[in-house]
mmCIF file of C-alpha atoms and ligand atoms in Angstrom:
data_model
loop_
_atom_site.group_PDB
_atom_site.id
_atom_site.type_symbol
_atom_site.label_atom_id
_atom_site.label_comp_id
_atom_site.label_asym_id
_atom_site.label_seq_id
_atom_site.Cartn_x
_atom_site.Cartn_y
_atom_site.Cartn_z
ATOM 1 C CA MET A 1 19.386 27.667 27.665
ATOM 2 C CA LYS A 2 17.304 25.317 28.954
ATOM 3 C CA ALA A 3 14.123 24.051 26.793
ATOM 4 C CA ALA A 4 10.920 21.414 27.677
ATOM 5 C CA VAL A 5 12.231 19.443 23.825
ATOM 6 C CA PHE A 6 9.454 17.352 22.594
ATOM 7 C CA HIS A 7 10.987 14.262 21.169
ATOM 8 C CA ALA A 8 8.481 11.707 21.126
ATOM 9 C CA ALA A 9 5.470 10.804 22.861
ATOM 10 C CA LYS A 10 6.050 10.607 26.461
ATOM 11 C CA ASP A 11 9.384 11.976 25.645
ATOM 12 C CA VAL A 12 9.820 15.750 26.735
ATOM 13 C CA ARG A 13 13.133 16.352 28.205
ATOM 14 C CA VAL A 14 13.730 19.928 29.894
ATOM 15 C CA GLU A 15 17.759 19.438 28.620
ATOM 16 C CA GLN A 16 20.355 22.587 27.563
ATOM 17 C CA VAL A 17 19.871 23.852 23.473
ATOM 18 C CA GLU A 18 21.948 25.698 21.708
ATOM 19 C CA LEU A 19 19.938 29.050 20.339
ATOM 20 C CA PRO A 20 21.026 30.842 17.517
ATOM 21 C CA ALA A 21 21.881 34.548 16.805
ATOM 22 C CA THR A 22 18.775 35.934 16.049
ATOM 23 C CA PRO A 23 18.186 36.511 12.229
ATOM 24 C CA ALA A 24 17.907 40.043 10.719
ATOM 25 C CA ASP A 25 13.914 39.977 10.528
ATOM 26 C CA LYS A 26 13.519 37.848 13.699
ATOM 27 C CA VAL A 27 13.233 39.856 17.343
ATOM 28 C CA LYS A 28 14.105 37.166 20.696
ATOM 29 C CA VAL A 29 11.993 37.447 23.631
ATOM 30 C CA LYS A 30 12.959 36.359 27.371
ATOM 31 C CA VAL A 31 10.021 33.990 28.457
ATOM 32 C CA ALA A 32 8.311 35.005 31.767
ATOM 33 C CA TYR A 33 5.338 32.665 32.098
ATOM 34 C CA ALA A 34 3.858 29.882 29.489
ATOM 35 C CA GLY A 35 0.747 27.998 30.259
ATOM 36 C CA ILE A 36 -0.102 24.420 29.513
ATOM 37 C CA CYS A 37 -2.698 23.544 27.324
ATOM 38 C CA GLY A 38 -4.900 20.740 26.417
ATOM 39 C CA SER A 39 -2.730 20.734 23.326
ATOM 40 C CA ASP A 40 0.801 20.336 24.599
ATOM 41 C CA LEU A 41 -1.050 17.285 26.664
ATOM 42 C CA HIS A 42 -2.146 15.603 23.112
ATOM 43 C CA ALA A 43 1.212 16.349 22.109
ATOM 44 C CA TYR A 44 3.077 14.666 25.312
ATOM 45 C CA HIS A 45 0.438 12.050 26.066
ATOM 46 C CA HIS A 46 -0.076 11.199 22.208
ATOM 47 C CA GLY A 47 2.508 12.649 19.601
ATOM 48 C CA ILE A 48 -1.065 14.779 17.996
ATOM 49 C CA GLY A 49 -0.720 17.767 16.400
ATOM 50 C CA VAL A 50 3.153 18.318 16.021
ATOM 51 C CA GLN A 51 5.522 18.232 13.884
ATOM 52 C CA ILE A 52 6.726 14.919 13.332
ATOM 53 C CA GLY A 53 8.810 12.791 10.697
ATOM 54 C CA THR A 54 8.831 16.581 7.875
ATOM 55 C CA PRO A 55 9.107 20.180 8.385
ATOM 56 C CA HIS A 56 6.385 22.418 8.919
ATOM 57 C CA PRO A 57 6.848 24.410 5.642
ATOM 58 C CA LEU A 58 6.399 27.592 6.577
ATOM 59 C CA SER A 59 8.627 27.244 9.860
ATOM 60 C CA GLY A 60 10.866 24.098 7.873
ATOM 61 C CA LYS A 61 10.522 22.521 11.415
ATOM 62 C CA MET A 62 9.949 19.587 13.206
ATOM 63 C CA ALA A 63 10.507 17.424 15.812
ATOM 64 C CA PRO A 64 12.502 17.336 18.178
ATOM 65 C CA LEU A 65 10.630 20.701 18.588
ATOM 66 C CA THR A 66 10.343 23.342 22.466
ATOM 67 C CA LEU A 67 6.532 23.622 23.033
ATOM 68 C CA GLY A 68 4.581 26.246 25.018
ATOM 69 C CA HIS A 69 2.568 28.165 23.046
ATOM 70 C CA GLU A 70 1.114 30.967 25.569
ATOM 71 C CA PHE A 71 3.747 32.256 27.120
ATOM 72 C CA SER A 72 4.793 36.428 27.750
ATOM 73 C CA GLY A 73 8.001 38.153 28.477
ATOM 74 C CA VAL A 74 10.387 40.872 28.164
ATOM 75 C CA ILE A 75 11.539 41.968 24.360
ATOM 76 C CA GLU A 76 15.599 41.257 24.877
ATOM 77 C CA GLU A 77 17.417 41.494 21.430
ATOM 78 C CA VAL A 78 15.450 43.208 17.970
ATOM 79 C CA GLY A 79 16.582 41.481 14.345
ATOM 80 C CA GLN A 80 18.629 44.457 11.908
ATOM 81 C CA GLU A 81 15.357 44.671 9.715
ATOM 82 C CA VAL A 82 13.021 44.261 11.965
ATOM 83 C CA SER A 83 10.837 47.816 12.867
ATOM 84 C CA GLY A 84 8.677 48.852 15.794
ATOM 85 C CA TRP A 85 10.009 47.153 18.604
ATOM 86 C CA GLN A 86 12.421 48.130 21.685
ATOM 87 C CA VAL A 87 14.447 45.453 23.874
ATOM 88 C CA GLY A 88 12.694 45.929 27.061
ATOM 89 C CA ASP A 89 9.127 46.033 25.320
ATOM 90 C CA ARG A 90 6.269 43.398 27.619
ATOM 91 C CA VAL A 91 4.855 41.459 25.554
ATOM 92 C CA THR A 92 2.807 38.377 24.590
ATOM 93 C CA ILE A 93 2.046 36.219 21.411
ATOM 94 C CA GLU A 94 0.323 35.204 18.643
ATOM 95 C CA PRO A 95 1.425 32.614 17.944
ATOM 96 C CA LEU A 96 -0.421 31.426 14.911
ATOM 97 C CA ILE A 97 2.062 30.645 11.988
ATOM 98 C CA TYR A 98 0.958 31.629 8.689
ATOM 99 C CA CYS A 99 1.707 31.697 4.586
ATOM 100 C CA GLY A 100 0.440 36.061 3.978
ATOM 101 C CA ALA A 101 0.156 34.490 0.528
ATOM 102 C CA CYS A 102 -3.020 32.012 0.232
ATOM 103 C CA ALA A 103 -6.727 33.737 -0.930
ATOM 104 C CA ASN A 104 -7.906 33.140 2.950
ATOM 105 C CA CYS A 105 -4.441 34.758 4.382
ATOM 106 C CA ARG A 106 -5.122 37.504 1.983
ATOM 107 C CA SER A 107 -9.183 37.715 2.656
ATOM 108 C CA GLY A 108 -7.886 38.409 6.165
ATOM 109 C CA ASN A 109 -8.983 35.390 7.321
ATOM 110 C CA TYR A 110 -5.128 34.054 8.469
ATOM 111 C CA ASN A 111 -6.239 31.476 10.816
ATOM 112 C CA ARG A 112 -7.651 29.553 7.553
ATOM 113 C CA CYS A 113 -4.512 30.071 6.255
ATOM 114 C CA ASP A 114 -3.842 26.460 4.037
ATOM 115 C CA GLN A 115 -0.612 25.616 5.751
ATOM 116 C CA VAL A 116 -1.557 27.478 9.486
ATOM 117 C CA GLY A 117 0.263 25.591 11.941
ATOM 118 C CA PHE A 118 1.277 27.117 15.880
ATOM 119 C CA VAL A 119 4.216 28.691 17.611
ATOM 120 C CA GLY A 120 4.816 25.325 20.198
ATOM 121 C CA LEU A 121 3.957 22.499 18.369
ATOM 122 C CA ASN A 122 5.847 23.315 14.644
ATOM 123 C CA ASP A 123 7.867 25.744 15.497
ATOM 124 C CA ASN A 124 9.855 26.346 19.140
ATOM 125 C CA GLY A 125 7.588 27.263 21.969
ATOM 126 C CA GLY A 126 7.691 28.546 25.042
ATOM 127 C CA PHE A 127 8.595 26.081 27.582
ATOM 128 C CA ALA A 128 12.230 27.806 26.769
ATOM 129 C CA GLU A 129 14.433 30.587 28.047
ATOM 130 C CA TYR A 130 14.325 32.401 24.688
ATOM 131 C CA VAL A 131 12.100 32.191 21.896
ATOM 132 C CA LEU A 132 12.869 33.654 18.142
ATOM 133 C CA LEU A 133 9.586 35.384 16.689
ATOM 134 C CA GLU A 134 8.572 37.002 13.836
ATOM 135 C CA PRO A 135 7.755 40.408 15.100
ATOM 136 C CA ARG A 136 3.918 39.606 13.671
ATOM 137 C CA THR A 137 3.128 37.453 16.639
ATOM 138 C CA LEU A 138 4.457 40.216 19.215
ATOM 139 C CA HIS A 139 1.107 41.998 20.933
ATOM 140 C CA LYS A 140 2.291 45.243 23.275
ATOM 141 C CA LEU A 141 1.217 44.299 27.108
ATOM 142 C CA PRO A 142 -1.080 47.631 28.958
ATOM 143 C CA ASP A 143 1.283 48.681 31.977
ATOM 144 C CA ASN A 144 -1.111 47.309 34.191
ATOM 145 C CA VAL A 145 -1.361 44.034 32.289
ATOM 146 C CA SER A 146 0.812 41.468 35.028
ATOM 147 C CA PHE A 147 2.988 38.279 32.746
ATOM 148 C CA GLU A 148 1.045 36.147 34.192
ATOM 149 C CA GLU A 149 -2.462 37.259 32.794
ATOM 150 C CA ALA A 150 -0.252 37.917 29.909
ATOM 151 C CA ALA A 151 0.201 34.544 29.442
ATOM 152 C CA LEU A 152 -3.188 33.909 29.522
ATOM 153 C CA ALA A 153 -4.071 36.093 26.788
ATOM 154 C CA GLU A 154 -3.589 33.376 23.902
ATOM 155 C CA PRO A 155 -6.347 31.149 25.503
ATOM 156 C CA THR A 156 -8.602 33.952 26.478
ATOM 157 C CA ALA A 157 -8.560 35.110 22.776
ATOM 158 C CA VAL A 158 -10.029 31.131 21.460
ATOM 159 C CA ALA A 159 -12.670 31.617 24.401
ATOM 160 C CA LEU A 160 -13.683 35.096 23.035
ATOM 161 C CA HIS A 161 -12.911 34.500 19.701
ATOM 162 C CA ALA A 162 -15.998 31.571 20.050
ATOM 163 C CA VAL A 163 -18.144 33.286 22.373
ATOM 164 C CA ARG A 164 -17.476 36.509 19.076
ATOM 165 C CA GLU A 165 -18.113 34.015 15.973
ATOM 166 C CA SER A 166 -21.616 32.835 18.563
ATOM 167 C CA LYS A 167 -25.224 33.369 17.906
ATOM 168 C CA LEU A 168 -25.287 35.118 21.269
ATOM 169 C CA LYS A 169 -26.882 38.748 22.062
ATOM 170 C CA VAL A 170 -27.576 39.919 25.527
ATOM 171 C CA GLY A 171 -29.613 38.816 27.843
ATOM 172 C CA ASN A 172 -29.747 35.138 26.443
ATOM 173 C CA ASN A 173 -28.841 32.059 28.125
ATOM 174 C CA VAL A 174 -25.613 29.349 27.595
ATOM 175 C CA ALA A 175 -23.998 26.778 28.210
ATOM 176 C CA VAL A 176 -20.956 25.610 28.569
ATOM 177 C CA PHE A 177 -19.899 22.211 28.236
ATOM 178 C CA GLY A 178 -16.091 20.938 29.888
ATOM 179 C CA VAL A 179 -14.872 23.345 32.319
ATOM 180 C CA GLY A 180 -11.264 23.073 31.734
ATOM 181 C CA PRO A 181 -9.185 26.474 31.535
ATOM 182 C CA ILE A 182 -11.088 26.937 27.808
ATOM 183 C CA GLY A 183 -14.952 25.999 29.015
ATOM 184 C CA LEU A 184 -14.000 28.588 31.772
ATOM 185 C CA LEU A 185 -12.363 31.538 30.060
ATOM 186 C CA THR A 186 -15.387 31.106 28.062
ATOM 187 C CA ILE A 187 -17.908 31.455 30.495
ATOM 188 C CA LEU A 188 -16.343 34.118 31.533
ATOM 189 C CA ALA A 189 -16.115 35.688 27.870
ATOM 190 C CA ALA A 190 -19.936 35.125 27.478
ATOM 191 C CA GLN A 191 -20.539 37.509 30.808
ATOM 192 C CA SER A 192 -18.622 39.947 29.317
ATOM 193 C CA ALA A 193 -20.871 39.560 25.790
ATOM 194 C CA GLY A 194 -24.000 39.855 28.368
ATOM 195 C CA ALA A 195 -25.274 36.071 28.367
ATOM 196 C CA ALA A 196 -27.367 35.383 31.250
ATOM 197 C CA ARG A 197 -27.748 32.611 32.351
ATOM 198 C CA VAL A 198 -24.522 31.034 31.780
ATOM 199 C CA TYR A 199 -25.058 26.729 33.131
ATOM 200 C CA ALA A 200 -21.269 24.459 33.613
ATOM 201 C CA VAL A 201 -21.665 21.183 33.003
ATOM 202 C CA ASP A 202 -18.920 18.594 33.805
ATOM 203 C CA VAL A 203 -17.986 15.062 35.728
ATOM 204 C CA SER A 204 -15.555 16.925 37.624
ATOM 205 C CA ALA A 205 -16.866 18.228 41.520
ATOM 206 C CA GLU A 206 -13.505 20.501 41.857
ATOM 207 C CA ARG A 207 -14.128 22.050 38.052
ATOM 208 C CA LEU A 208 -17.462 22.945 38.453
ATOM 209 C CA GLU A 209 -16.711 24.665 42.074
ATOM 210 C CA LEU A 210 -14.392 26.684 39.868
ATOM 211 C CA ALA A 211 -16.846 27.271 37.758
ATOM 212 C CA ALA A 212 -19.191 28.342 40.253
ATOM 213 C CA ARG A 213 -17.604 30.479 41.596
ATOM 214 C CA LEU A 214 -16.619 32.348 37.966
ATOM 215 C CA GLY A 215 -21.041 32.730 38.135
ATOM 216 C CA ALA A 216 -21.538 29.896 35.958
ATOM 217 C CA ILE A 217 -25.059 26.865 37.598
ATOM 218 C CA PRO A 218 -22.440 24.262 38.109
ATOM 219 C CA ILE A 219 -24.452 20.967 37.070
ATOM 220 C CA ASN A 220 -22.788 17.830 37.511
ATOM 221 C CA SER A 221 -23.718 15.418 35.226
ATOM 222 C CA LEU A 222 -23.360 12.613 36.853
ATOM 223 C CA GLN A 223 -25.529 13.375 39.104
ATOM 224 C CA GLN A 224 -27.802 15.043 36.768
ATOM 225 C CA ASP A 225 -29.449 15.232 33.394
ATOM 226 C CA ALA A 226 -28.363 18.501 31.914
ATOM 227 C CA ALA A 227 -31.538 18.871 29.556
ATOM 228 C CA SER A 228 -33.776 18.043 32.074
ATOM 229 C CA VAL A 229 -32.572 20.725 34.729
ATOM 230 C CA ILE A 230 -31.378 23.278 31.604
ATOM 231 C CA LEU A 231 -34.311 22.730 29.884
ATOM 232 C CA GLY A 232 -36.504 23.258 32.837
ATOM 233 C CA GLU A 233 -34.726 26.296 34.154
ATOM 234 C CA THR A 234 -34.485 28.068 30.341
ATOM 235 C CA GLY A 235 -36.512 25.893 27.246
ATOM 236 C CA GLY A 236 -33.243 25.947 26.012
ATOM 237 C CA VAL A 237 -30.008 27.641 25.683
ATOM 238 C CA ALA A 238 -29.363 30.057 22.500
ATOM 239 C CA VAL A 239 -25.594 29.091 22.582
ATOM 240 C CA ALA A 240 -24.239 25.380 23.986
ATOM 241 C CA TYR A 241 -20.163 26.022 23.952
ATOM 242 C CA GLU A 242 -18.365 22.622 23.474
ATOM 243 C CA ALA A 243 -15.250 22.986 24.866
ATOM 244 C CA ALA A 244 -14.909 19.103 25.856
ATOM 245 C CA GLY A 245 -15.267 17.018 22.540
ATOM 246 C CA VAL A 246 -15.840 14.213 23.296
ATOM 247 C CA GLN A 247 -20.137 12.424 21.681
ATOM 248 C CA ALA A 248 -21.342 12.277 24.884
ATOM 249 C CA THR A 249 -21.153 16.080 25.326
ATOM 250 C CA LEU A 250 -21.754 16.827 21.778
ATOM 251 C CA THR A 251 -25.402 14.773 22.462
ATOM 252 C CA SER A 252 -25.826 16.721 25.129
ATOM 253 C CA ALA A 253 -25.112 19.826 24.251
ATOM 254 C CA LEU A 254 -27.723 19.653 20.879
ATOM 255 C CA SER A 255 -30.117 18.777 23.624
ATOM 256 C CA VAL A 256 -29.768 21.666 25.669
ATOM 257 C CA VAL A 257 -30.059 24.385 22.556
ATOM 258 C CA LYS A 258 -33.485 26.145 22.076
ATOM 259 C CA LYS A 259 -35.312 26.196 18.767
ATOM 260 C CA GLY A 260 -32.527 28.129 16.402
ATOM 261 C CA GLY A 261 -30.195 27.538 19.272
ATOM 262 C CA GLU A 262 -26.309 27.007 18.159
ATOM 263 C CA VAL A 263 -24.245 23.709 19.170
ATOM 264 C CA MET A 264 -20.770 26.164 18.758
ATOM 265 C CA VAL A 265 -17.465 23.451 19.249
ATOM 266 C CA ILE A 266 -14.262 24.820 20.122
ATOM 267 C CA ALA A 267 -13.020 21.345 21.208
ATOM 268 C CA ALA A 268 -10.786 19.799 19.290
ATOM 269 C CA TYR A 269 -11.700 15.576 18.978
ATOM 270 C CA ALA A 270 -9.383 12.553 19.511
ATOM 271 C CA ALA A 271 -11.961 10.735 16.537
ATOM 272 C CA PRO A 272 -15.321 11.047 14.772
ATOM 273 C CA VAL A 273 -18.704 11.451 16.417
ATOM 274 C CA GLN A 274 -21.775 11.045 15.182
ATOM 275 C CA LEU A 275 -24.631 13.331 15.750
ATOM 276 C CA ASN A 276 -28.893 13.182 15.541
ATOM 277 C CA MET A 277 -29.402 15.122 11.845
ATOM 278 C CA MET A 278 -32.794 15.015 12.803
ATOM 279 C CA GLU A 279 -32.684 16.851 16.337
ATOM 280 C CA LEU A 280 -30.654 19.198 14.539
ATOM 281 C CA MET A 281 -33.121 19.829 11.863
ATOM 282 C CA ILE A 282 -36.408 19.896 13.832
ATOM 283 C CA LYS A 283 -34.703 23.084 15.776
ATOM 284 C CA GLU A 284 -33.722 24.301 13.253
ATOM 285 C CA ALA A 285 -30.261 24.674 15.095
ATOM 286 C CA SER A 286 -26.518 25.351 13.757
ATOM 287 C CA VAL A 287 -23.642 23.387 14.927
ATOM 288 C CA THR A 288 -20.267 26.008 13.600
ATOM 289 C CA SER A 289 -16.826 25.526 15.810
ATOM 290 C CA ILE A 290 -13.928 27.916 15.624
ATOM 291 C CA LEU A 291 -9.913 27.526 14.914
ATOM 292 C CA ALA A 292 -7.969 29.114 17.535
ATOM 293 C CA TYR A 293 -8.800 32.866 16.453
ATOM 294 C CA ARG A 294 -7.697 36.427 14.699
ATOM 295 C CA HIS A 295 -7.782 39.883 14.833
ATOM 296 C CA ILE A 296 -8.870 39.433 18.772
ATOM 297 C CA PHE A 297 -5.700 39.706 21.081
ATOM 298 C CA PRO A 298 -5.788 43.851 21.635
ATOM 299 C CA ASP A 299 -9.331 43.049 22.178
ATOM 300 C CA VAL A 300 -8.551 40.700 24.972
ATOM 301 C CA LEU A 301 -5.739 43.441 26.068
ATOM 302 C CA ALA A 302 -7.974 45.449 26.465
ATOM 303 C CA LEU A 303 -10.826 43.678 28.727
ATOM 304 C CA ILE A 304 -7.847 41.994 30.924
ATOM 305 C CA SER A 305 -6.452 45.710 31.059
ATOM 306 C CA SER A 306 -10.260 46.971 32.034
ATOM 307 C CA GLY A 307 -10.577 44.730 34.635
ATOM 308 C CA LYS A 308 -13.794 43.025 32.356
ATOM 309 C CA LEU A 309 -11.662 39.460 32.380
ATOM 310 C CA ASP A 310 -10.348 38.726 35.547
ATOM 311 C CA VAL A 311 -8.098 35.592 33.985
ATOM 312 C CA LYS A 312 -6.320 34.914 36.852
ATOM 313 C CA GLN A 313 -9.220 33.656 38.044
ATOM 314 C CA VAL A 314 -7.687 30.007 35.833
ATOM 315 C CA ILE A 315 -4.696 29.764 37.672
ATOM 316 C CA THR A 316 -4.670 27.030 39.817
ATOM 317 C CA LYS A 317 -0.537 26.063 39.902
ATOM 318 C CA LYS A 318 2.747 28.183 39.661
ATOM 319 C CA ILE A 319 5.743 25.812 38.317
ATOM 320 C CA THR A 320 9.134 25.906 37.121
ATOM 321 C CA LEU A 321 10.095 24.703 33.548
ATOM 322 C CA ASP A 322 12.176 21.473 34.885
ATOM 323 C CA GLN A 323 8.758 20.730 36.933
ATOM 324 C CA ILE A 324 6.730 20.472 33.729
ATOM 325 C CA VAL A 325 6.874 17.197 32.649
ATOM 326 C CA GLU A 326 5.503 15.889 36.681
ATOM 327 C CA ASP A 327 3.197 18.612 38.792
ATOM 328 C CA GLY A 328 2.668 19.534 34.714
ATOM 329 C CA PHE A 329 1.999 17.262 31.811
ATOM 330 C CA GLU A 330 1.214 14.179 33.831
ATOM 331 C CA LEU A 331 -0.664 16.080 37.065
ATOM 332 C CA LEU A 332 -3.076 17.546 34.585
ATOM 333 C CA VAL A 333 -4.210 14.119 33.112
ATOM 334 C CA GLN A 334 -4.681 12.470 37.595
ATOM 335 C CA ASP A 335 -6.013 15.763 38.643
ATOM 336 C CA LYS A 336 -9.071 17.777 37.861
ATOM 337 C CA SER A 337 -9.016 20.301 40.287
ATOM 338 C CA GLN A 338 -6.102 21.571 37.994
ATOM 339 C CA ALA A 339 -7.387 24.622 35.381
ATOM 340 C CA LYS A 340 -4.065 26.803 34.424
ATOM 341 C CA ILE A 341 -1.103 25.676 35.409
ATOM 342 C CA LEU A 342 1.764 28.470 34.599
ATOM 343 C CA VAL A 343 5.605 27.244 34.274
ATOM 344 C CA GLN A 344 7.730 30.790 35.437
ATOM 345 C CA VAL A 345 10.582 29.980 32.800
ATOM 346 C CA ASN A 346 12.464 33.439 34.118
ATOM 347 C CA GLU A 347 11.498 35.812 36.775
ATOM 348 C CA LEU A 348 10.913 39.462 35.160
HETATM 349 ZN ZN1 ZN B 1 -3.324 26.432 23.643
HETATM 350 ZN ZN1 ZN B 2 -2.106 31.556 4.368
#
């Protein structure tokens, strides 16, 4: 079968790989759509976050590895020991790899597993015609949820988890820093949770246009000082969601939070940053972060199915697997008008 295989930084090859026979405890999924994520870009451009050199303790896999952790598809084959799933079931994938035995897993916080990993970074993922998966990663799609929407369930789960774990209450004002796909989905999630004003702060006019189309108030931080606009209009927001992951946005996020408010960090940071602890203390504010999600996919799918989260709006381009490097990983760092690019792997 065809797969986009990570060999090393800047070396992802779309090539023929052999798919092993389906193990008794796994399910074989034929992939429909797979989304390209910021972490795929970190992996492709810098070799960050992907399993290199030593095998992952749970999956036993390391590079060369197939990337892709945001995907949907159809069950093609069910292992002999697997129950509850049928050939032909339409599914999306919750790509967390966890042990199920450590204290965090046993307390239900499986995203905090001591050995946490991701399908598509620590095991072979969805930029391939077929994937072998543990049944617990699968979530069945409501009939009216398309494969395109279902490929967005994973990043939507991140956004929804961030909003749920934050201090946002119905009627509060919030700000979102960085309106790439996760930032855009956070705008939608905050709106569905009852946010009044949602400010979107970014440096790309094109991205801000998309954010404005979703109903956010755009602020281009190259042209306007986010703090003076937001403090002037609202006196400060209850929650600033940080979805950019750089020093400037963290600093700015804290500056727009009202007293008692919160900075919720969603982004991954490539390097350590500084935080003004006196400003934090004087505001009696807090900084919180999330990693991925837990126990949230059924709610994500229900919200998409009900029309309350129109996630299709963040899709800006669809490509084929053969185009993934040029029109995906490379394009996404050059073309700031792009949000979510979906790879159509099979026509289903
Ligand atoms: Zn992702
Ligand atoms: Zn664990």
